[in-house]
Amino acid sequence: MLDINKIRSDFPILSRQINGKPLVYFDNGATSQKPTVVIEAIAKYYEEINANIHRGVHKLSQLATDAYEQSREKIRAHLNAALAHEVLFTSGTTFGINLVSNGFASILKPGDEVLVSTLEHHSNIVPWQMLCERTGAVLKVIPMNTHGELIISEYEKLLAGNVKLVAVNHISNALGTVNPIKEMIAKAHAAGAAILIDGAQAVPHLKPDVQELDCDFYVFSGHKICGPTGTGILYGKEAWLNKLPPYQGGGEMIKEVSFEKTTYAELPHKFEAGTPNIAGGIVLGTAVDYMNAVGFENIQQQESELLTYGTQKLLEIEGLTIFGTAKEKTSVISFNIDGIHPYDIGAILDKMGIAVRTGHHCAQPIMQFFGIPGTVRASFAFYNTKEEIDMLVTAVKKAKMMLS
């Protein structure tokens, strides 16, 4: 059980005011807030050990390198990856997906197929479209039902084709749907296809075990799990990472360079060209430590209660429709009010100190499916409260009165 007052005191920004009102932060699907331990760890790096990593013989370089690699090991353990060099530091989910799609350009042939789902964020659609344009491969789409759930029987039919790669999210950013990825991974492998899981929306809510899932690739962003922006992780099975060519050329990713030929470094350095976000990589480990100290069972219990309570209270508002009613769902409520544009609701909520996201949430195919321009999205984190939901409901009622 969480001590919610203690948890909230860990996050300095939660005590500030917006437009003279207490901040109610319900935009956690876009980015999470940062606890003091993370903020202080960033300053500590620059104050005490700032130096470039690897290759340096001086003390600061050794300290920075050790801290960076210790963070990699923390994240390996968190994901239960078999090997530390299967964990690559990136700038975020988008970078990780693009790294894999770039690698598959040397593997796919005309007529090969790539599967994505209707539920994907644009970051897990556009790189695959670009890949198909480059290679002559064909992009196909796993459909969903009106609850926002993928239709697995249709997925199975699609896998009967010439599928080489499946890319699907663990949890939908726009609807909160939790996809049955373990089942989908097993079916992809049975069909001879590799599979990448976009875990950007999953890692704040649960602890993925990549060996149990048996996914080939798993990507996420640090800033959604209480870590710094500009950080992320690409997990890839060793065999796949060895098979893919480097994404970028430069320092660190080489073994030997001459004007006649260059040979590449071993994993993970093969994919980590140039000076990385050293502070970010180190502090991402701090954020993972913090989340594990809070405990994912506690996080899930708190967020489940918030989702149930928020859904019940919002549905009491006449004319309000929730989009995304999957049986398995995380703490996201996407809604509209009849006859009112979601942006107008969001703008009024902001004046009352309530931060929500409005629009298509970089998931336009979902909005097209429902025939709507977008939604108001309230996404909850473990540091949110039922009292904040009450404030949201009151504000939505006021917005409805003002805009009707």
Tab-separated table of C-alpha atoms in Angstrom:
chain	number	residue	atom	x	y	z
A	1	MET	CA	0.000	0.000	0.000
A	2	LEU	CA	1.372	3.391	-0.997
A	3	ASP	CA	1.822	6.270	1.397
A	4	ILE	CA	0.475	8.694	-1.173
A	5	ASN	CA	1.463	11.814	0.773
A	6	LYS	CA	5.043	10.569	1.027
A	7	ILE	CA	5.068	9.655	-2.675
A	8	ARG	CA	3.740	13.068	-3.701
A	9	SER	CA	6.355	14.810	-1.583
A	10	ASP	CA	8.991	13.102	-3.750
A	11	PHE	CA	7.835	15.168	-6.747
A	12	PRO	CA	8.519	18.912	-6.297
A	13	ILE	CA	6.419	20.003	-9.269
A	14	LEU	CA	3.223	18.559	-7.772
A	15	SER	CA	3.189	21.308	-5.149
A	16	ARG	CA	3.140	24.180	-7.635
A	17	GLN	CA	0.161	26.143	-8.905
A	18	ILE	CA	-1.031	26.753	-12.472
A	19	ASN	CA	-3.196	29.790	-13.155
A	20	GLY	CA	-3.590	30.236	-9.402
A	21	LYS	CA	-4.911	26.688	-8.946
A	22	PRO	CA	-3.198	23.590	-7.537
A	23	LEU	CA	-1.624	21.608	-10.381
A	24	VAL	CA	-3.505	18.448	-11.307
A	25	TYR	CA	-1.177	16.605	-13.670
A	26	PHE	CA	-3.055	14.073	-15.803
A	27	ASP	CA	-0.713	14.065	-18.823
A	28	ASN	CA	1.448	11.184	-17.666
A	29	GLY	CA	1.028	9.339	-20.958
A	30	ALA	CA	3.030	12.135	-22.596
A	31	THR	CA	5.719	12.305	-19.911
A	32	SER	CA	5.948	11.507	-16.218
A	33	GLN	CA	7.059	13.914	-13.536
A	34	LYS	CA	10.485	13.492	-11.927
A	35	PRO	CA	11.214	12.718	-8.275
A	36	THR	CA	13.802	14.669	-6.316
A	37	VAL	CA	16.205	11.709	-6.336
A	38	VAL	CA	16.317	11.846	-10.155
A	39	ILE	CA	16.672	15.638	-10.295
A	40	GLU	CA	19.503	15.565	-7.755
A	41	ALA	CA	21.270	12.695	-9.540
A	42	ILE	CA	21.504	14.790	-12.710
A	43	ALA	CA	23.170	17.635	-10.816
A	44	LYS	CA	25.445	15.193	-8.955
A	45	TYR	CA	26.799	13.774	-12.212
A	46	TYR	CA	27.747	17.205	-13.550
A	47	GLU	CA	29.093	18.400	-10.198
A	48	GLU	CA	31.189	15.334	-9.349
A	49	ILE	CA	32.069	13.028	-12.261
A	50	ASN	CA	31.415	14.837	-15.544
A	51	ALA	CA	33.716	13.228	-18.131
A	52	ASN	CA	33.462	11.318	-21.359
A	53	ILE	CA	33.073	7.561	-21.005
A	54	HIS	CA	35.055	4.547	-22.259
A	55	ARG	CA	38.685	4.704	-23.361
A	56	GLY	CA	39.614	7.383	-20.786
A	57	VAL	CA	42.410	6.498	-18.343
A	58	HIS	CA	41.844	9.361	-15.911
A	59	LYS	CA	39.810	8.967	-12.734
A	60	LEU	CA	36.728	10.976	-13.756
A	61	SER	CA	36.385	9.060	-17.011
A	62	GLN	CA	36.623	5.778	-15.133
A	63	LEU	CA	33.994	6.910	-12.603
A	64	ALA	CA	31.624	8.055	-15.352
A	65	THR	CA	32.149	4.843	-17.329
A	66	ASP	CA	31.509	2.685	-14.262
A	67	ALA	CA	28.313	4.602	-13.429
A	68	TYR	CA	27.076	4.346	-17.031
A	69	GLU	CA	27.707	0.612	-17.243
A	70	GLN	CA	26.220	0.044	-13.783
A	71	SER	CA	23.054	1.717	-15.075
A	72	ARG	CA	23.036	-0.635	-18.069
A	73	GLU	CA	23.254	-3.569	-15.660
A	74	LYS	CA	20.396	-2.191	-13.528
A	75	ILE	CA	18.208	-1.979	-16.617
A	76	ARG	CA	19.266	-5.463	-17.751
A	77	ALA	CA	18.141	-6.825	-14.384
A	78	HIS	CA	14.920	-4.799	-14.494
A	79	LEU	CA	14.016	-6.262	-17.887
A	80	ASN	CA	15.476	-9.690	-17.034
A	81	ALA	CA	17.542	-9.594	-20.210
A	82	ALA	CA	20.023	-12.448	-20.435
A	83	LEU	CA	23.022	-10.249	-21.270
A	84	ALA	CA	23.979	-6.645	-20.503
A	85	HIS	CA	25.077	-6.066	-24.102
A	86	GLU	CA	21.513	-6.812	-25.252
A	87	VAL	CA	20.565	-3.484	-23.616
A	88	LEU	CA	21.300	-0.476	-25.828
A	89	PHE	CA	21.032	3.134	-24.689
A	90	THR	CA	19.060	5.323	-27.110
A	91	SER	CA	17.459	8.754	-27.096
A	92	GLY	CA	13.993	7.206	-26.756
A	93	THR	CA	11.429	4.823	-28.203
A	94	THR	CA	11.381	6.502	-31.608
A	95	PHE	CA	15.151	6.150	-32.006
A	96	GLY	CA	15.015	2.487	-31.028
A	97	ILE	CA	12.300	1.692	-33.567
A	98	ASN	CA	14.171	3.541	-36.307
A	99	LEU	CA	17.379	1.676	-35.451
A	100	VAL	CA	15.623	-1.668	-35.956
A	101	SER	CA	13.779	-0.564	-39.101
A	102	ASN	CA	17.044	0.661	-40.599
A	103	GLY	CA	18.627	-2.715	-39.871
A	104	PHE	CA	15.806	-4.628	-41.532
A	105	ALA	CA	16.411	-2.693	-44.755
A	106	SER	CA	19.262	-5.136	-45.399
A	107	ILE	CA	17.030	-8.141	-44.675
A	108	LEU	CA	13.667	-7.522	-46.358
A	109	LYS	CA	12.995	-8.203	-50.017
A	110	PRO	CA	10.151	-7.135	-52.335
A	111	GLY	CA	6.977	-8.990	-51.405
A	112	ASP	CA	7.963	-9.539	-47.767
A	113	GLU	CA	5.380	-8.323	-45.273
A	114	VAL	CA	5.544	-6.185	-42.119
A	115	LEU	CA	2.615	-6.142	-39.699
A	116	VAL	CA	1.614	-3.231	-37.476
A	117	SER	CA	-1.666	-2.695	-35.646
A	118	THR	CA	-4.430	-0.111	-35.798
A	119	LEU	CA	-3.508	0.823	-32.222
A	120	GLU	CA	-0.012	2.090	-32.969
A	121	HIS	CA	1.529	5.455	-32.226
A	122	HIS	CA	2.843	7.141	-35.363
A	123	SER	CA	6.370	6.281	-34.186
A	124	ASN	CA	5.518	2.621	-34.696
A	125	ILE	CA	3.914	3.181	-38.105
A	126	VAL	CA	5.959	5.705	-40.074
A	127	PRO	CA	9.403	4.002	-39.773
A	128	TRP	CA	7.883	0.785	-41.144
A	129	GLN	CA	6.199	2.645	-43.991
A	130	MET	CA	9.571	4.171	-44.848
A	131	LEU	CA	11.190	0.732	-44.647
A	132	CYS	CA	8.603	-0.762	-47.002
A	133	GLU	CA	9.120	2.086	-49.482
A	134	ARG	CA	12.875	1.386	-49.461
A	135	THR	CA	12.662	-2.390	-49.787
A	136	GLY	CA	9.470	-3.156	-51.696
A	137	ALA	CA	8.030	-4.916	-48.666
A	138	VAL	CA	4.298	-4.588	-47.940
A	139	LEU	CA	2.830	-3.058	-44.772
A	140	LYS	CA	-0.293	-4.763	-43.449
A	141	VAL	CA	-2.473	-3.770	-40.504
A	142	ILE	CA	-3.959	-5.822	-37.648
A	143	PRO	CA	-7.524	-4.517	-37.142
A	144	MET	CA	-9.254	-3.710	-33.849
A	145	ASN	CA	-12.826	-3.865	-32.566
A	146	THR	CA	-14.970	-1.063	-31.151
A	147	HIS	CA	-13.629	-1.667	-27.633
A	148	GLY	CA	-10.133	-0.849	-28.854
A	149	GLU	CA	-8.951	-4.477	-28.712
A	150	LEU	CA	-6.934	-6.133	-31.462
A	151	ILE	CA	-8.781	-8.907	-33.320
A	152	ILE	CA	-6.436	-11.846	-32.780
A	153	SER	CA	-8.217	-14.104	-35.274
A	154	GLU	CA	-7.435	-11.532	-37.982
A	155	TYR	CA	-3.834	-11.345	-36.766
A	156	GLU	CA	-3.555	-15.103	-37.226
A	157	LYS	CA	-4.855	-14.804	-40.791
A	158	LEU	CA	-2.319	-12.098	-41.588
A	159	LEU	CA	0.502	-14.258	-40.230
A	160	ALA	CA	-0.313	-16.877	-42.860
A	161	GLY	CA	1.255	-14.542	-45.416
A	162	ASN	CA	4.922	-13.756	-45.999
A	163	VAL	CA	5.409	-11.884	-42.736
A	164	LYS	CA	8.991	-11.195	-41.673
A	165	LEU	CA	8.397	-8.689	-38.875
A	166	VAL	CA	5.596	-7.675	-36.506
A	167	ALA	CA	5.672	-4.323	-34.666
A	168	VAL	CA	3.017	-3.783	-32.014
A	169	ASN	CA	2.676	-1.789	-28.820
A	170	HIS	CA	2.395	-3.343	-25.383
A	171	ILE	CA	-0.126	-0.695	-24.296
A	172	SER	CA	-1.960	1.838	-26.463
A	173	ASN	CA	-1.092	5.450	-25.698
A	174	ALA	CA	-4.456	6.724	-26.949
A	175	LEU	CA	-6.836	4.151	-25.410
A	176	GLY	CA	-4.906	2.387	-22.654
A	177	THR	CA	-5.533	-1.065	-24.142
A	178	VAL	CA	-3.121	-3.731	-22.860
A	179	ASN	CA	-2.388	-6.016	-25.791
A	180	PRO	CA	-1.923	-9.798	-25.339
A	181	ILE	CA	1.679	-9.534	-26.439
A	182	LYS	CA	2.919	-12.839	-25.024
A	183	GLU	CA	0.376	-14.653	-27.176
A	184	MET	CA	1.151	-12.407	-30.150
A	185	ILE	CA	4.894	-13.035	-29.783
A	186	ALA	CA	4.386	-16.809	-29.731
A	187	LYS	CA	2.172	-16.653	-32.834
A	188	ALA	CA	4.683	-14.454	-34.680
A	189	HIS	CA	7.516	-16.877	-33.937
A	190	ALA	CA	5.391	-19.848	-34.995
A	191	ALA	CA	4.949	-18.078	-38.341
A	192	GLY	CA	8.708	-17.474	-38.636
A	193	ALA	CA	8.487	-13.714	-38.013
A	194	ALA	CA	10.493	-11.499	-35.683
A	195	ILE	CA	8.570	-9.150	-33.381
A	196	LEU	CA	9.260	-5.742	-31.864
A	197	ILE	CA	7.280	-4.500	-28.863
A	198	ASP	CA	6.817	-0.768	-28.291
A	199	GLY	CA	6.832	-0.607	-24.505
A	200	ALA	CA	6.768	3.182	-24.129
A	201	GLN	CA	3.361	3.171	-22.419
A	202	ALA	CA	3.927	-0.089	-20.556
A	203	VAL	CA	7.076	0.512	-18.523
A	204	PRO	CA	5.505	3.150	-16.219
A	205	HIS	CA	2.860	0.621	-15.165
A	206	LEU	CA	4.445	-2.828	-15.197
A	207	LYS	CA	7.752	-4.656	-15.235
A	208	PRO	CA	8.305	-6.472	-18.536
A	209	ASP	CA	10.295	-9.721	-18.455
A	210	VAL	CA	11.799	-9.925	-21.922
A	211	GLN	CA	12.947	-13.521	-21.524
A	212	GLU	CA	9.517	-14.696	-20.393
A	213	LEU	CA	7.864	-12.724	-23.192
A	214	ASP	CA	10.461	-14.043	-25.661
A	215	CYS	CA	10.256	-10.841	-27.741
A	216	ASP	CA	13.027	-10.135	-30.228
A	217	PHE	CA	13.071	-6.393	-29.527
A	218	TYR	CA	11.558	-4.228	-26.780
A	219	VAL	CA	11.826	-0.426	-26.812
A	220	PHE	CA	10.898	2.295	-24.327
A	221	SER	CA	11.612	5.897	-23.323
A	222	GLY	CA	13.156	6.964	-20.030
A	223	HIS	CA	11.069	10.116	-19.636
A	224	LYS	CA	7.849	8.128	-19.172
A	225	ILE	CA	9.286	6.143	-16.253
A	226	CYS	CA	10.339	9.120	-14.088
A	227	GLY	CA	13.674	9.427	-15.908
A	228	PRO	CA	15.217	12.231	-17.968
A	229	THR	CA	14.075	13.221	-21.440
A	230	GLY	CA	16.327	12.187	-24.306
A	231	THR	CA	16.895	8.719	-22.852
A	232	GLY	CA	15.612	5.308	-23.830
A	233	ILE	CA	16.378	1.638	-24.193
A	234	LEU	CA	16.364	-0.825	-27.048
A	235	TYR	CA	16.519	-4.411	-25.857
A	236	GLY	CA	17.353	-6.858	-28.609
A	237	LYS	CA	18.213	-10.540	-28.563
A	238	GLU	CA	21.944	-10.973	-29.080
A	239	ALA	CA	21.482	-12.991	-32.288
A	240	TRP	CA	19.334	-10.272	-33.855
A	241	LEU	CA	21.624	-7.424	-32.808
A	242	ASN	CA	24.595	-9.258	-34.300
A	243	LYS	CA	22.650	-9.734	-37.534
A	244	LEU	CA	21.656	-6.059	-37.951
A	245	PRO	CA	24.167	-3.565	-39.390
A	246	PRO	CA	25.164	-0.430	-37.424
A	247	TYR	CA	22.652	2.410	-37.533
A	248	GLN	CA	25.169	5.275	-37.338
A	249	GLY	CA	28.876	5.574	-38.012
A	250	GLY	CA	31.308	7.464	-35.820
A	251	GLY	CA	33.375	7.135	-32.695
A	252	GLU	CA	32.956	4.319	-30.183
A	253	MET	CA	31.171	1.964	-32.604
A	254	ILE	CA	34.361	0.892	-34.371
A	255	LYS	CA	37.058	-1.706	-33.749
A	256	GLU	CA	39.603	-0.635	-36.387
A	257	VAL	CA	39.468	2.213	-38.926
A	258	SER	CA	41.573	2.676	-42.028
A	259	PHE	CA	40.804	4.424	-45.285
A	260	GLU	CA	40.576	1.002	-46.894
A	261	LYS	CA	38.243	-0.712	-44.395
A	262	THR	CA	36.513	-0.275	-41.043
A	263	THR	CA	35.563	-3.077	-38.691
A	264	TYR	CA	32.845	-2.595	-36.093
A	265	ALA	CA	32.912	-2.914	-32.332
A	266	GLU	CA	31.184	-5.687	-30.439
A	267	LEU	CA	27.801	-5.217	-28.784
A	268	PRO	CA	26.566	-2.919	-27.349
A	269	HIS	CA	29.028	-0.344	-28.719
A	270	LYS	CA	28.272	-1.265	-32.342
A	271	PHE	CA	24.998	0.664	-31.983
A	272	GLU	CA	26.155	3.469	-29.657
A	273	ALA	CA	28.071	5.845	-31.909
A	274	GLY	CA	29.387	9.122	-30.541
A	275	THR	CA	29.240	10.661	-27.101
A	276	PRO	CA	25.935	9.583	-25.578
A	277	ASN	CA	23.658	11.339	-23.106
A	278	ILE	CA	25.909	10.163	-20.286
A	279	ALA	CA	24.075	11.889	-17.448
A	280	GLY	CA	20.753	10.707	-18.861
A	281	GLY	CA	21.880	7.091	-19.131
A	282	ILE	CA	23.209	7.056	-15.580
A	283	VAL	CA	20.126	8.750	-14.148
A	284	LEU	CA	17.774	6.431	-16.037
A	285	GLY	CA	19.174	3.753	-13.739
A	286	THR	CA	18.314	5.983	-10.773
A	287	ALA	CA	14.746	6.308	-12.049
A	288	VAL	CA	14.414	2.539	-12.449
A	289	ASP	CA	15.682	2.117	-8.878
A	290	TYR	CA	13.059	4.597	-7.674
A	291	MET	CA	10.216	2.842	-9.473
A	292	ASN	CA	11.284	-0.527	-8.099
A	293	ALA	CA	11.488	0.941	-4.589
A	294	VAL	CA	7.895	2.167	-4.933
A	295	GLY	CA	7.034	-1.317	-6.194
A	296	PHE	CA	5.130	-2.205	-9.334
A	297	GLU	CA	2.457	-4.115	-7.402
A	298	ASN	CA	1.771	-0.929	-5.452
A	299	ILE	CA	1.822	1.139	-8.642
A	300	GLN	CA	-0.652	-1.176	-10.350
A	301	GLN	CA	-3.001	-1.233	-7.358
A	302	GLN	CA	-3.058	2.557	-7.078
A	303	GLU	CA	-3.533	3.111	-10.802
A	304	SER	CA	-6.233	0.432	-11.068
A	305	GLU	CA	-8.221	2.167	-8.328
A	306	LEU	CA	-7.800	5.509	-10.086
A	307	LEU	CA	-8.942	4.045	-13.413
A	308	THR	CA	-12.039	2.442	-11.886
A	309	TYR	CA	-12.946	5.558	-9.909
A	310	GLY	CA	-12.280	7.974	-12.771
A	311	THR	CA	-14.271	5.899	-15.253
A	312	GLN	CA	-17.250	5.717	-12.897
A	313	LYS	CA	-17.251	9.433	-12.094
A	314	LEU	CA	-16.748	10.667	-15.649
A	315	LEU	CA	-19.490	8.433	-17.033
A	316	GLU	CA	-21.939	10.185	-14.704
A	317	ILE	CA	-21.576	13.259	-16.925
A	318	GLU	CA	-24.347	13.327	-19.514
A	319	GLY	CA	-23.126	13.221	-23.109
A	320	LEU	CA	-19.653	11.962	-22.183
A	321	THR	CA	-18.303	8.985	-24.168
A	322	ILE	CA	-15.180	7.027	-23.266
A	323	PHE	CA	-13.170	5.627	-26.159
A	324	GLY	CA	-11.228	2.491	-25.288
A	325	THR	CA	-13.181	0.012	-23.178
A	326	ALA	CA	-10.917	-3.023	-23.437
A	327	LYS	CA	-11.153	-5.709	-20.758
A	328	GLU	CA	-7.414	-5.329	-20.165
A	329	LYS	CA	-6.645	-1.657	-19.784
A	330	THR	CA	-4.244	0.628	-17.954
A	331	SER	CA	-4.853	4.023	-16.334
A	332	VAL	CA	-5.859	6.069	-19.390
A	333	ILE	CA	-9.293	7.564	-20.016
A	334	SER	CA	-9.897	9.056	-23.472
A	335	PHE	CA	-13.228	10.833	-23.728
A	336	ASN	CA	-15.334	13.355	-25.598
A	337	ILE	CA	-18.495	15.286	-24.808
A	338	ASP	CA	-21.180	15.409	-27.460
A	339	GLY	CA	-20.984	18.524	-29.632
A	340	ILE	CA	-17.807	19.937	-28.026
A	341	HIS	CA	-14.337	19.863	-29.567
A	342	PRO	CA	-11.767	18.180	-27.277
A	343	TYR	CA	-9.343	21.097	-27.641
A	344	ASP	CA	-11.900	23.500	-26.181
A	345	ILE	CA	-12.367	21.270	-23.146
A	346	GLY	CA	-8.621	20.956	-22.657
A	347	ALA	CA	-8.115	24.729	-22.850
A	348	ILE	CA	-10.706	25.364	-20.138
A	349	LEU	CA	-9.298	22.601	-17.928
A	350	ASP	CA	-5.882	24.245	-18.190
A	351	LYS	CA	-7.302	27.500	-16.835
A	352	MET	CA	-8.396	25.460	-13.802
A	353	GLY	CA	-4.892	24.041	-13.300
A	354	ILE	CA	-5.656	20.623	-14.817
A	355	ALA	CA	-3.206	19.260	-17.390
A	356	VAL	CA	-4.678	16.791	-19.884
A	357	ARG	CA	-3.760	15.947	-23.460
A	358	THR	CA	-6.095	16.752	-26.350
A	359	GLY	CA	-5.984	15.810	-30.021
A	360	HIS	CA	-5.200	12.638	-31.933
A	361	HIS	CA	-2.319	11.638	-29.606
A	362	CYS	CA	-0.108	10.731	-32.604
A	363	ALA	CA	-2.552	7.909	-33.291
A	364	GLN	CA	-4.624	9.230	-36.183
A	365	PRO	CA	-5.708	5.787	-37.463
A	366	ILE	CA	-7.501	5.209	-34.139
A	367	MET	CA	-9.356	8.510	-34.459
A	368	GLN	CA	-10.262	7.700	-38.049
A	369	PHE	CA	-11.640	4.342	-36.904
A	370	PHE	CA	-13.968	6.074	-34.437
A	371	GLY	CA	-14.752	8.952	-36.819
A	372	ILE	CA	-13.615	11.651	-34.398
A	373	PRO	CA	-11.025	14.475	-34.609
A	374	GLY	CA	-9.436	13.493	-31.315
A	375	THR	CA	-10.158	13.032	-27.630
A	376	VAL	CA	-9.451	14.496	-24.232
A	377	ARG	CA	-7.002	12.089	-22.594
A	378	ALA	CA	-6.541	11.899	-18.838
A	379	SER	CA	-3.636	9.568	-18.046
A	380	PHE	CA	-3.000	8.741	-14.393
A	381	ALA	CA	0.198	7.846	-12.540
A	382	PHE	CA	0.757	6.302	-9.124
A	383	TYR	CA	1.262	9.761	-7.591
A	384	ASN	CA	-2.238	10.905	-8.578
A	385	THR	CA	-5.241	10.774	-6.240
A	386	LYS	CA	-9.004	10.321	-6.259
A	387	GLU	CA	-9.314	13.877	-4.978
A	388	GLU	CA	-7.597	15.068	-8.151
A	389	ILE	CA	-10.068	13.034	-10.195
A	390	ASP	CA	-12.903	14.773	-8.337
A	391	MET	CA	-11.346	18.091	-9.370
A	392	LEU	CA	-11.196	16.881	-12.969
A	393	VAL	CA	-14.847	15.837	-12.951
A	394	THR	CA	-15.935	19.177	-11.491
A	395	ALA	CA	-13.868	21.037	-14.090
A	396	VAL	CA	-15.264	18.949	-16.984
A	397	LYS	CA	-18.803	19.712	-15.812
A	398	LYS	CA	-17.969	23.434	-15.746
A	399	ALA	CA	-16.395	23.242	-19.185
A	400	LYS	CA	-19.473	21.503	-20.526
A	401	MET	CA	-21.731	24.244	-19.133
A	402	MET	CA	-19.549	26.993	-20.576
A	403	LEU	CA	-19.272	25.392	-24.040
A	404	SER	CA	-22.785	24.000	-24.490
